[in-house]
mmCIF file of N, CA and C in Angstrom:
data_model
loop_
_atom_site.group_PDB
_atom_site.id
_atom_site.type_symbol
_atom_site.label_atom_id
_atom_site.label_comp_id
_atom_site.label_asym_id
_atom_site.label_seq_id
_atom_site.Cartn_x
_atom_site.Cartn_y
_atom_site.Cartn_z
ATOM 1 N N UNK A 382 -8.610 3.675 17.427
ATOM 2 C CA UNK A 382 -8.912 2.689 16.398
ATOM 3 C C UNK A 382 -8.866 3.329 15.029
ATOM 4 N N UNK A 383 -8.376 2.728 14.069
ATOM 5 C CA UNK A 383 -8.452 2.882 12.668
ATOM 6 C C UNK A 383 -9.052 1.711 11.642
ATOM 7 N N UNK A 384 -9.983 2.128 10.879
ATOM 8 C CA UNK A 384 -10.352 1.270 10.246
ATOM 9 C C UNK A 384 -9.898 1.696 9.092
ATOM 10 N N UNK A 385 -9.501 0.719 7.894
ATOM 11 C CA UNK A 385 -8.889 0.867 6.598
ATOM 12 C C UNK A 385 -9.792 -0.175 5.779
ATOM 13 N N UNK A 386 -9.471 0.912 4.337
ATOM 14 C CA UNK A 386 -10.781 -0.003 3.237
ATOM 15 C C UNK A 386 -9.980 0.625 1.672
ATOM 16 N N UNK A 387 -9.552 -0.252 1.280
ATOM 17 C CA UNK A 387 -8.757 -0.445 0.226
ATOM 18 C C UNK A 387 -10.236 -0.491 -1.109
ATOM 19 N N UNK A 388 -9.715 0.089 -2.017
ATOM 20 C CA UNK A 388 -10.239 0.860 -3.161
ATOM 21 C C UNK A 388 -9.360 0.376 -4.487
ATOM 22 N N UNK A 389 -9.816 0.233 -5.831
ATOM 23 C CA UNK A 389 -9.201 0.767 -7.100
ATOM 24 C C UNK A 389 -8.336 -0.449 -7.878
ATOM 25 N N UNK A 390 -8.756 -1.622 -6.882
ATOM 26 C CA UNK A 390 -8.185 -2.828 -7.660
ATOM 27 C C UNK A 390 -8.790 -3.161 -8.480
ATOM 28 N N UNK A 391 -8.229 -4.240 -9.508
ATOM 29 C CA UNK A 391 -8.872 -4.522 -10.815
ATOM 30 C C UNK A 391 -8.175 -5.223 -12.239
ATOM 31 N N UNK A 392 -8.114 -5.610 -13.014
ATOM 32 C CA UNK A 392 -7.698 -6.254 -14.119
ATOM 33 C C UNK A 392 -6.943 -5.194 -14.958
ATOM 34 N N UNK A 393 -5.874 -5.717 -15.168
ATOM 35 C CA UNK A 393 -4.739 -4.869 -16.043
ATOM 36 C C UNK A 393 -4.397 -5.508 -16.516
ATOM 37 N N UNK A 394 -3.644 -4.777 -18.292
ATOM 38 C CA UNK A 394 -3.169 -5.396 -19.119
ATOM 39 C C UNK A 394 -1.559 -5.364 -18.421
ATOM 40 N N UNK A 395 -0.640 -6.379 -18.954
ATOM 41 C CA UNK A 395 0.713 -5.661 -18.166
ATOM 42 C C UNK A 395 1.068 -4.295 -19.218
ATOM 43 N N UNK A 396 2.061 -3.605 -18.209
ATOM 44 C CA UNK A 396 2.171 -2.337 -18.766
ATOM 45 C C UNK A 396 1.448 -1.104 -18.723
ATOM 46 N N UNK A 397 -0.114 -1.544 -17.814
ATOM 47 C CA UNK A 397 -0.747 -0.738 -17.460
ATOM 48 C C UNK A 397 -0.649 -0.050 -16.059
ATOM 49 N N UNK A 398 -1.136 0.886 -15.967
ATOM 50 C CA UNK A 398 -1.499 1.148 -14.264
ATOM 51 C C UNK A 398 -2.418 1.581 -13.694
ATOM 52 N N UNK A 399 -2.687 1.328 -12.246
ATOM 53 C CA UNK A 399 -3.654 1.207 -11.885
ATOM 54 C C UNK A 399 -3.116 2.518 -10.288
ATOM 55 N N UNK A 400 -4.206 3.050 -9.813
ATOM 56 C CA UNK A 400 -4.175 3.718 -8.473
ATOM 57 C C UNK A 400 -5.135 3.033 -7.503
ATOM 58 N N UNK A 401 -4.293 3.100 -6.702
ATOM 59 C CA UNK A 401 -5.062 2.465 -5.108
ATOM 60 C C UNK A 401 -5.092 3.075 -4.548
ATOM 61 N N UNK A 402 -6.492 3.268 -3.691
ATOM 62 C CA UNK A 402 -6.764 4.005 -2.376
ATOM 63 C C UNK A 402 -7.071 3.679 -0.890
ATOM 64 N N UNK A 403 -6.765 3.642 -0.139
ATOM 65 C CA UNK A 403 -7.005 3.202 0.863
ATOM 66 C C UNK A 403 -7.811 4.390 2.266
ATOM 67 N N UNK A 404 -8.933 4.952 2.262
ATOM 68 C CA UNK A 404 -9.604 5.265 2.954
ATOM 69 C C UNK A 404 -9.525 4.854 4.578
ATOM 70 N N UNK A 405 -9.165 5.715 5.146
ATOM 71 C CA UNK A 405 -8.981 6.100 6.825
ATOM 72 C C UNK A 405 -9.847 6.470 7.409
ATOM 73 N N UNK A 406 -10.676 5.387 9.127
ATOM 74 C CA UNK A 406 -11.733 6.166 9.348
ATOM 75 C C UNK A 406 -10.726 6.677 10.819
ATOM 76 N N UNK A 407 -11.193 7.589 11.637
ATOM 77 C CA UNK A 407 -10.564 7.935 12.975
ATOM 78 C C UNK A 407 -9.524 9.395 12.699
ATOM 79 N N UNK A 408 -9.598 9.364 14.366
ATOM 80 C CA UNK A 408 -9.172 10.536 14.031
ATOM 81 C C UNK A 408 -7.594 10.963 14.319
ATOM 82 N N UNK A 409 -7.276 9.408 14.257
ATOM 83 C CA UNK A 409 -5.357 9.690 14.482
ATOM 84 C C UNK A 409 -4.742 8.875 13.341
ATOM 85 N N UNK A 410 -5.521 9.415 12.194
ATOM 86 C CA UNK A 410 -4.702 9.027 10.818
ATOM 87 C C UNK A 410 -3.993 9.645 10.851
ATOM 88 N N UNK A 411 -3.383 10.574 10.982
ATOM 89 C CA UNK A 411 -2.324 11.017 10.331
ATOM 90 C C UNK A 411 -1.064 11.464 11.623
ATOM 91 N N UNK A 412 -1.701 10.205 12.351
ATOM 92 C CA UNK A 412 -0.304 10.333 13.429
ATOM 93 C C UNK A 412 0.223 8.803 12.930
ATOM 94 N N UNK A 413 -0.128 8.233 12.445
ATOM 95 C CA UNK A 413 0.374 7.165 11.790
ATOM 96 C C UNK A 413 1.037 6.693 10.668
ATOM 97 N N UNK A 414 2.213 6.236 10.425
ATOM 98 C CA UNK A 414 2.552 5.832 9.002
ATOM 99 C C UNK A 414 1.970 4.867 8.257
ATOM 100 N N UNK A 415 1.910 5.046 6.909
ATOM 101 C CA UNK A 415 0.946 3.873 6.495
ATOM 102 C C UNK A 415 2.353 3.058 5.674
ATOM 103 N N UNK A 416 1.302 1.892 4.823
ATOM 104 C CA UNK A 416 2.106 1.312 4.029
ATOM 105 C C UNK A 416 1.266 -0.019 3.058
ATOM 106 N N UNK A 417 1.531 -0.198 2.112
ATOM 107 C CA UNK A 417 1.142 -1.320 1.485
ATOM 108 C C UNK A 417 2.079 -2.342 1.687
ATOM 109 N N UNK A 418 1.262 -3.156 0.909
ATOM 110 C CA UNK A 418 2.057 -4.936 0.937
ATOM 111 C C UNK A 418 0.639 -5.500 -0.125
ATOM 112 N N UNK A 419 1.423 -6.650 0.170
ATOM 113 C CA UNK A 419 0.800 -7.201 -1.261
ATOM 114 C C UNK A 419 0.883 -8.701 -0.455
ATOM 115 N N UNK A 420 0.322 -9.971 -1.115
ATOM 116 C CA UNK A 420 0.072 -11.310 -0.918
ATOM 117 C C UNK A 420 -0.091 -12.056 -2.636
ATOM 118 N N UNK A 421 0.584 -13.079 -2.917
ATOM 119 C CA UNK A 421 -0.065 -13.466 -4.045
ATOM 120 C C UNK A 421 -0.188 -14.901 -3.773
ATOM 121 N N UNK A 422 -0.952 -15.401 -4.697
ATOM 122 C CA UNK A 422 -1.612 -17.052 -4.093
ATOM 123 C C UNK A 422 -0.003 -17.796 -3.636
ATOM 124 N N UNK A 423 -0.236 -18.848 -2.780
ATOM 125 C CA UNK A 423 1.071 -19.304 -2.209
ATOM 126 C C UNK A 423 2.213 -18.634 -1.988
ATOM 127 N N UNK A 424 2.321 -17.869 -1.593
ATOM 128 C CA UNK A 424 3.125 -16.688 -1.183
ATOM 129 C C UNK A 424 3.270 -16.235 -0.081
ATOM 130 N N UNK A 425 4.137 -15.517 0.499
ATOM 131 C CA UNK A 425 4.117 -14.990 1.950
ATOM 132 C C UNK A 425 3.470 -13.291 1.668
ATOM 133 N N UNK A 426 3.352 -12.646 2.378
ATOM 134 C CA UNK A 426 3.208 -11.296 2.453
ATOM 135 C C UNK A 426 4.125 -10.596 2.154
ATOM 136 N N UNK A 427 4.111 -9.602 1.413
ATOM 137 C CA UNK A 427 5.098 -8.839 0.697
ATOM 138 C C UNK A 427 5.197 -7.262 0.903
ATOM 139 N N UNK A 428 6.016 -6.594 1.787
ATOM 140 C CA UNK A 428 6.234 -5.494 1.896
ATOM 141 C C UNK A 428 6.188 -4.608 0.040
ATOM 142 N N UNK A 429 5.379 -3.716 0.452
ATOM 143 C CA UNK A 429 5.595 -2.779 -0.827
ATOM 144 C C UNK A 429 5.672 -1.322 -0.879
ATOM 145 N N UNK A 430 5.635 -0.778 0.079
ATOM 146 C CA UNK A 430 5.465 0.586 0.319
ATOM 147 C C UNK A 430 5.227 1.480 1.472
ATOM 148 N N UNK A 431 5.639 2.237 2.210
ATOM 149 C CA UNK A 431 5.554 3.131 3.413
ATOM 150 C C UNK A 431 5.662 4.683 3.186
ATOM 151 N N UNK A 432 4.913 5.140 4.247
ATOM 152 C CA UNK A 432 5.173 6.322 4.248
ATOM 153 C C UNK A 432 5.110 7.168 5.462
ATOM 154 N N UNK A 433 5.870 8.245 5.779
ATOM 155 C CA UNK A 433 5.455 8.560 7.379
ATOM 156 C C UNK A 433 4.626 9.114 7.744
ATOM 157 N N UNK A 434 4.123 9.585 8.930
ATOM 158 C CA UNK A 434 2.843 10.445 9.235
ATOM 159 C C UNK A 434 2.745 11.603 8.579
ATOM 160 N N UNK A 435 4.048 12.331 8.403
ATOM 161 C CA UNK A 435 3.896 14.035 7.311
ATOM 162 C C UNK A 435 4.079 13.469 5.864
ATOM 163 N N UNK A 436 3.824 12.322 5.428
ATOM 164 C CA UNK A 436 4.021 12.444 4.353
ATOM 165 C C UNK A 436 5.307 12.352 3.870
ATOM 166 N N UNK A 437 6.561 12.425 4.166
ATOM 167 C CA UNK A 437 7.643 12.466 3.841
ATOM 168 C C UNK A 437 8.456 10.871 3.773
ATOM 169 N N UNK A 438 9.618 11.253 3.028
ATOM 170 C CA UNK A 438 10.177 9.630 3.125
ATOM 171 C C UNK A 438 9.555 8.506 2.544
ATOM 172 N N UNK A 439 9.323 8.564 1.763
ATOM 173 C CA UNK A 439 8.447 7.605 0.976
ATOM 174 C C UNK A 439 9.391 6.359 0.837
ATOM 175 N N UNK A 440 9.132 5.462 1.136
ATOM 176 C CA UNK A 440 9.812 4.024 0.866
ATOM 177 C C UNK A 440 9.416 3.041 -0.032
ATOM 178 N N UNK A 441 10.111 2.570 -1.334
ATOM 179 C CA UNK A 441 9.416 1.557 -1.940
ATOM 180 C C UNK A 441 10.368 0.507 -1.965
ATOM 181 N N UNK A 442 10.709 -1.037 -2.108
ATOM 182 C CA UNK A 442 11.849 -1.711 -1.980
ATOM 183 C C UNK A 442 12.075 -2.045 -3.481
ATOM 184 N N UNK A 443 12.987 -2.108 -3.485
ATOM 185 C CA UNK A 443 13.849 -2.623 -4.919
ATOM 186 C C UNK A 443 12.682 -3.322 -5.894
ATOM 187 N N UNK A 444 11.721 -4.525 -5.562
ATOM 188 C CA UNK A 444 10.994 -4.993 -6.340
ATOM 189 C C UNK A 444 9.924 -3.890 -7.125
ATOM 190 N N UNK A 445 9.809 -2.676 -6.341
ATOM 191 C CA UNK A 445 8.963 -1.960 -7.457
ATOM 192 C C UNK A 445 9.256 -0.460 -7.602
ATOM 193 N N UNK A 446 10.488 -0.300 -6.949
ATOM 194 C CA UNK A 446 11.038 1.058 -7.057
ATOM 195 C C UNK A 446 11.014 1.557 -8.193
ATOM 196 N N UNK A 447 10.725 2.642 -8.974
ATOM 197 C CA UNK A 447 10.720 3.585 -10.150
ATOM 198 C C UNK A 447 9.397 3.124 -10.767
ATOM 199 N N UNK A 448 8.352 2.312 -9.965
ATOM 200 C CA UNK A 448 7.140 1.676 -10.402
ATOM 201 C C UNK A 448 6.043 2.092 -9.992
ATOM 202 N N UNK A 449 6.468 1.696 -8.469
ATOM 203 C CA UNK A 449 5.165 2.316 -7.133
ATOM 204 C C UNK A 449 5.554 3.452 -6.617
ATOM 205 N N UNK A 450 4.329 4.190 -6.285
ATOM 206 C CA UNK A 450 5.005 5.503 -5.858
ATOM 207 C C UNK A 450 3.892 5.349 -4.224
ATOM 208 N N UNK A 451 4.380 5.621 -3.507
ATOM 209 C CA UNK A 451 3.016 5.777 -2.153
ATOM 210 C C UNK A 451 2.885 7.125 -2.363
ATOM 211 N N UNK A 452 1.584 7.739 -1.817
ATOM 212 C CA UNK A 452 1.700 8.735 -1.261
ATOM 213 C C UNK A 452 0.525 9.327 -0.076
ATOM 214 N N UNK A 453 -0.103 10.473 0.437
ATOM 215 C CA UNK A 453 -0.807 10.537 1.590
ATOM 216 C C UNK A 453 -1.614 11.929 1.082
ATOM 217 N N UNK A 454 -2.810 11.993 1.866
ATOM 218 C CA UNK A 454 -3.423 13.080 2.239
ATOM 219 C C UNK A 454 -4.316 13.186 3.360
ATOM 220 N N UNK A 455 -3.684 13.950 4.193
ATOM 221 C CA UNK A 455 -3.899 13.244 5.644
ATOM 222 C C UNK A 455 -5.116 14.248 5.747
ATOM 223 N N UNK A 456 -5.661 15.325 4.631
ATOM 224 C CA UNK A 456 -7.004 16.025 5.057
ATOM 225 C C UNK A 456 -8.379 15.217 4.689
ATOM 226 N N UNK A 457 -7.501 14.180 3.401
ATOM 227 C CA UNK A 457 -8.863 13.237 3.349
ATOM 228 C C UNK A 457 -8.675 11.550 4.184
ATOM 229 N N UNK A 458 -7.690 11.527 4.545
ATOM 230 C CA UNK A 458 -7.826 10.406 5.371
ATOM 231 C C UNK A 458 -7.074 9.179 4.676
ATOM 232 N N UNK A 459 -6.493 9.743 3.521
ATOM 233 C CA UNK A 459 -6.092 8.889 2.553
ATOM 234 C C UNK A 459 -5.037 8.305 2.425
ATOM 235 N N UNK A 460 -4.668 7.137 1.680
ATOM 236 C CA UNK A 460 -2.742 6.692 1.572
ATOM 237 C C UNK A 460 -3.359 6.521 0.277
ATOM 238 N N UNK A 461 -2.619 6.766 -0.481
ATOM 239 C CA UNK A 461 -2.500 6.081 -2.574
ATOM 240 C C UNK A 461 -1.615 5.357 -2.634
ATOM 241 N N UNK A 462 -1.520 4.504 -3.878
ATOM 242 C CA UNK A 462 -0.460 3.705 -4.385
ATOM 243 C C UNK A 462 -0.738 3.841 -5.539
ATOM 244 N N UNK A 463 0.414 4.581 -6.255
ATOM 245 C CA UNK A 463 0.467 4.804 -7.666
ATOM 246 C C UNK A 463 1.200 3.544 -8.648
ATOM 247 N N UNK A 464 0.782 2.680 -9.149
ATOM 248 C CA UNK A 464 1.456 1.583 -9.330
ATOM 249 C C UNK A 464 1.248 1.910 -11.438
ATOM 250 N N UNK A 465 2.822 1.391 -11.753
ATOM 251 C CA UNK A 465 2.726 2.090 -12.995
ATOM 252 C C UNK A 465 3.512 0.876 -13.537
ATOM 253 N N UNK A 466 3.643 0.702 -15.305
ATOM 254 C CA UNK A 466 4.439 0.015 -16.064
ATOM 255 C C UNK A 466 4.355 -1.909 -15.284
ATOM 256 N N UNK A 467 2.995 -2.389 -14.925
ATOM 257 C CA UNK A 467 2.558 -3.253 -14.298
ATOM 258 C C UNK A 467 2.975 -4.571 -14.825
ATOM 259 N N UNK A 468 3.155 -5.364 -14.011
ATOM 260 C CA UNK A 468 3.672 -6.974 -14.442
ATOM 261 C C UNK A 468 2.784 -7.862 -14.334
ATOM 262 N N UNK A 469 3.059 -9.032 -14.682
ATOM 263 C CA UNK A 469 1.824 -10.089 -14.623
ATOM 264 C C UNK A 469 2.270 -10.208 -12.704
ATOM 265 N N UNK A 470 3.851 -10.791 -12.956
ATOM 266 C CA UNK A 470 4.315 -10.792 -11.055
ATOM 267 C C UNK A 470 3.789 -10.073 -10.144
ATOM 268 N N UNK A 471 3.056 -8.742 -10.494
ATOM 269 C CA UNK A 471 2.414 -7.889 -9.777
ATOM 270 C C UNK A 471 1.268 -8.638 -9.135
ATOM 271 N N UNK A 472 0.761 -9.133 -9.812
ATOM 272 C CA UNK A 472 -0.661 -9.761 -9.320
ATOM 273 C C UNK A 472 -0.663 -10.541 -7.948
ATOM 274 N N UNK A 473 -1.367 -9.769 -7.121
ATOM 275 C CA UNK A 473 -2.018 -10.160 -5.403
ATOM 276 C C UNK A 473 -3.006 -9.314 -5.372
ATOM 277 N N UNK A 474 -3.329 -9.737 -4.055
ATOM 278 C CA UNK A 474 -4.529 -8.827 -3.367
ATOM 279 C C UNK A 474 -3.093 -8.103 -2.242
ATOM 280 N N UNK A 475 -3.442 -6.832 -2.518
ATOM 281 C CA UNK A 475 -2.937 -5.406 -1.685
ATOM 282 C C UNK A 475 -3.625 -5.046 -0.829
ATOM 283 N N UNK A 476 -2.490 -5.075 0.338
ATOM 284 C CA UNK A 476 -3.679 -4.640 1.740
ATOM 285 C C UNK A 476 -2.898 -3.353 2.135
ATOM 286 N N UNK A 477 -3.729 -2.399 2.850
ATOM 287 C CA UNK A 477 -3.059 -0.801 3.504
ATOM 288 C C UNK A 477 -3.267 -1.454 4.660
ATOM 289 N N UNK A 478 -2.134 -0.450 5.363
ATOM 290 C CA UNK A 478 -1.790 -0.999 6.680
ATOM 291 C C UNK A 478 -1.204 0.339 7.639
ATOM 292 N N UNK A 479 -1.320 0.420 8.677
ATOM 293 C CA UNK A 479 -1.448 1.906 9.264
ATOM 294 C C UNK A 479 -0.160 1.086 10.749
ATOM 295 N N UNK A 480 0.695 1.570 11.064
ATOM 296 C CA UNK A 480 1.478 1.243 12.261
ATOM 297 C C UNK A 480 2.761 2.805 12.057
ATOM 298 N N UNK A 481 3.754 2.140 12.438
ATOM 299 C CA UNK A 481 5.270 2.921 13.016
ATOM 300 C C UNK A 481 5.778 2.604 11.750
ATOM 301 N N UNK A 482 6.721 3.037 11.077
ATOM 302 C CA UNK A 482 7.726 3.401 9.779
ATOM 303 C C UNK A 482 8.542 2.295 9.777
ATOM 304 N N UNK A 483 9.241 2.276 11.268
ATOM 305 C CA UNK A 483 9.925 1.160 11.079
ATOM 306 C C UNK A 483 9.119 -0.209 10.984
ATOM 307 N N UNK A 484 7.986 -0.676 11.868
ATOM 308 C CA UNK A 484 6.958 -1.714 11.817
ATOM 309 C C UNK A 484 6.737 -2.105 10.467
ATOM 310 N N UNK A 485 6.139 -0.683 9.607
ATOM 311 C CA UNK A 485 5.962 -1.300 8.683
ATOM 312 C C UNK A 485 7.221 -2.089 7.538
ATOM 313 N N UNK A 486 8.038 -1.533 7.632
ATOM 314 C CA UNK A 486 9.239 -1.845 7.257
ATOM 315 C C UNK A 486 9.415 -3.406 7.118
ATOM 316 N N UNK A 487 9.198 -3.607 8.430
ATOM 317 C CA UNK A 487 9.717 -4.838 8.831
ATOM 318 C C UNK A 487 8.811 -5.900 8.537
ATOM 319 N N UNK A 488 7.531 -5.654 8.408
ATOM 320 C CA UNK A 488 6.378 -6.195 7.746
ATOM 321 C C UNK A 488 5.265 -6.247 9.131
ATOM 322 N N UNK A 489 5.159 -5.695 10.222
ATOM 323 C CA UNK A 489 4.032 -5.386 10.790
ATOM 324 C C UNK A 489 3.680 -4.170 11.076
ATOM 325 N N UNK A 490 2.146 -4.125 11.728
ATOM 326 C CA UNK A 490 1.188 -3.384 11.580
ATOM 327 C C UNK A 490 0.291 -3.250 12.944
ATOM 328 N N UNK A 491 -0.396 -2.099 13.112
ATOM 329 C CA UNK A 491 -1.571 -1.841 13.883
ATOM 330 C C UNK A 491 -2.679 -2.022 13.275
ATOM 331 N N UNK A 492 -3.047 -2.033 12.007
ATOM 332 C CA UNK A 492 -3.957 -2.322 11.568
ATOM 333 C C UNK A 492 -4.217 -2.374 9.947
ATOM 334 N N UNK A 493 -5.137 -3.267 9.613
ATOM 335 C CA UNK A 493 -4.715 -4.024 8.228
ATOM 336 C C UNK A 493 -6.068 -3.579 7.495
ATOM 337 N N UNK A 494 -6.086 -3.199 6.137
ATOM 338 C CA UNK A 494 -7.168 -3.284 5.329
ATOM 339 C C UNK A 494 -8.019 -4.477 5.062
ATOM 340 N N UNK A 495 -8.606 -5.252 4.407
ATOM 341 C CA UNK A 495 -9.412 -6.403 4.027
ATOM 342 C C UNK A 495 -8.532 -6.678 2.553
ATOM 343 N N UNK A 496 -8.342 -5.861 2.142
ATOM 344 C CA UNK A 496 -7.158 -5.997 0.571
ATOM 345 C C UNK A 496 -8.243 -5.802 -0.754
ATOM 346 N N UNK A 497 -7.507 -5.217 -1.924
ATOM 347 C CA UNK A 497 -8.074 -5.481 -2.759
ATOM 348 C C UNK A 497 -7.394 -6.038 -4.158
ATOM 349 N N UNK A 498 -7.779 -6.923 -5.019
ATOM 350 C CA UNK A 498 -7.283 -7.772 -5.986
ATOM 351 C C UNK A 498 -7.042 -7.339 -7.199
ATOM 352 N N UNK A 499 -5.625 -7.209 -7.170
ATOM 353 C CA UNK A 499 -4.900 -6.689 -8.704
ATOM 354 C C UNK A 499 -4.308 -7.963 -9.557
ATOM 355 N N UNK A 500 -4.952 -7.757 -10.660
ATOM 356 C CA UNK A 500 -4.453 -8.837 -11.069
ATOM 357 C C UNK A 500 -4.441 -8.178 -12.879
ATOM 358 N N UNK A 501 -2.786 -9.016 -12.921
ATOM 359 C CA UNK A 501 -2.355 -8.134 -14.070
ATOM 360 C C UNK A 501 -1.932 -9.164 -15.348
ATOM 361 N N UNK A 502 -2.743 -8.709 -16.573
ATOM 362 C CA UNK A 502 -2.586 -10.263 -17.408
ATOM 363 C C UNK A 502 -1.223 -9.919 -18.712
ATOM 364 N N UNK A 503 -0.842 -11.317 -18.853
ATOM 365 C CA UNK A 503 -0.095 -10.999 -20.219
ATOM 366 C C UNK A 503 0.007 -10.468 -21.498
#
């Protein structure tokens, strides 16, 4: 089992940025790839970010590439999301999500954060 607890959301001007954390409890974090996604009101779920169990291969998709950066530290249990040069479009609640590289890819998961709410003003 893994439990995940998303951190560091909050009100931004656009153009600002913000870091997200997502806290890992168990002890096969880091046999797992993580990944963000995002949701915004009436919206579907939105892939935003992966990464593999070593850390390597970082994936972001076209909507926030040269923006979001993922990254890991598998001694604290951790996934980040470095989210930079922020849009109002940015604005959802961001959930971490722990499964397989490709899973997350594709938009599922073994297990989901509760999310936390970025919301980015004009």
């Amino acid at each position: 089992q893994v439990q995940l607890v998303e951190s560091g959301g909050g009100l931004v001007q656009a153009g600002g940025s913000l870091r997200l954390s997502c806290a890992a409890s168990g002890r096969t974090f880091s046999s797992y790839a993580m990944g963000w996604f995002r949701q915004a009101p009436g919206k579907e779920r939105e892939f935003v970010a992966a990464i593999t169990w070593s850390g390597g291969n970082p994936y972001e998709p076209d909507s926030v590439k040269g923006r979001f950066t993922i990254s890991r530290d598998n001694a604290k249990n951790t996934v980040y999301l470095q989210m930079n040069s922020l849009k109002p479009e940015d604005t959802a609640v961001y959930y971490c999500a722990a499964g397989s590289i490709f899973g997350l890819r594709i938009g599922g998961a073994d297990y989901w954060g509760q999310g936390t709410q970025v919301t980015v003003s004009s």
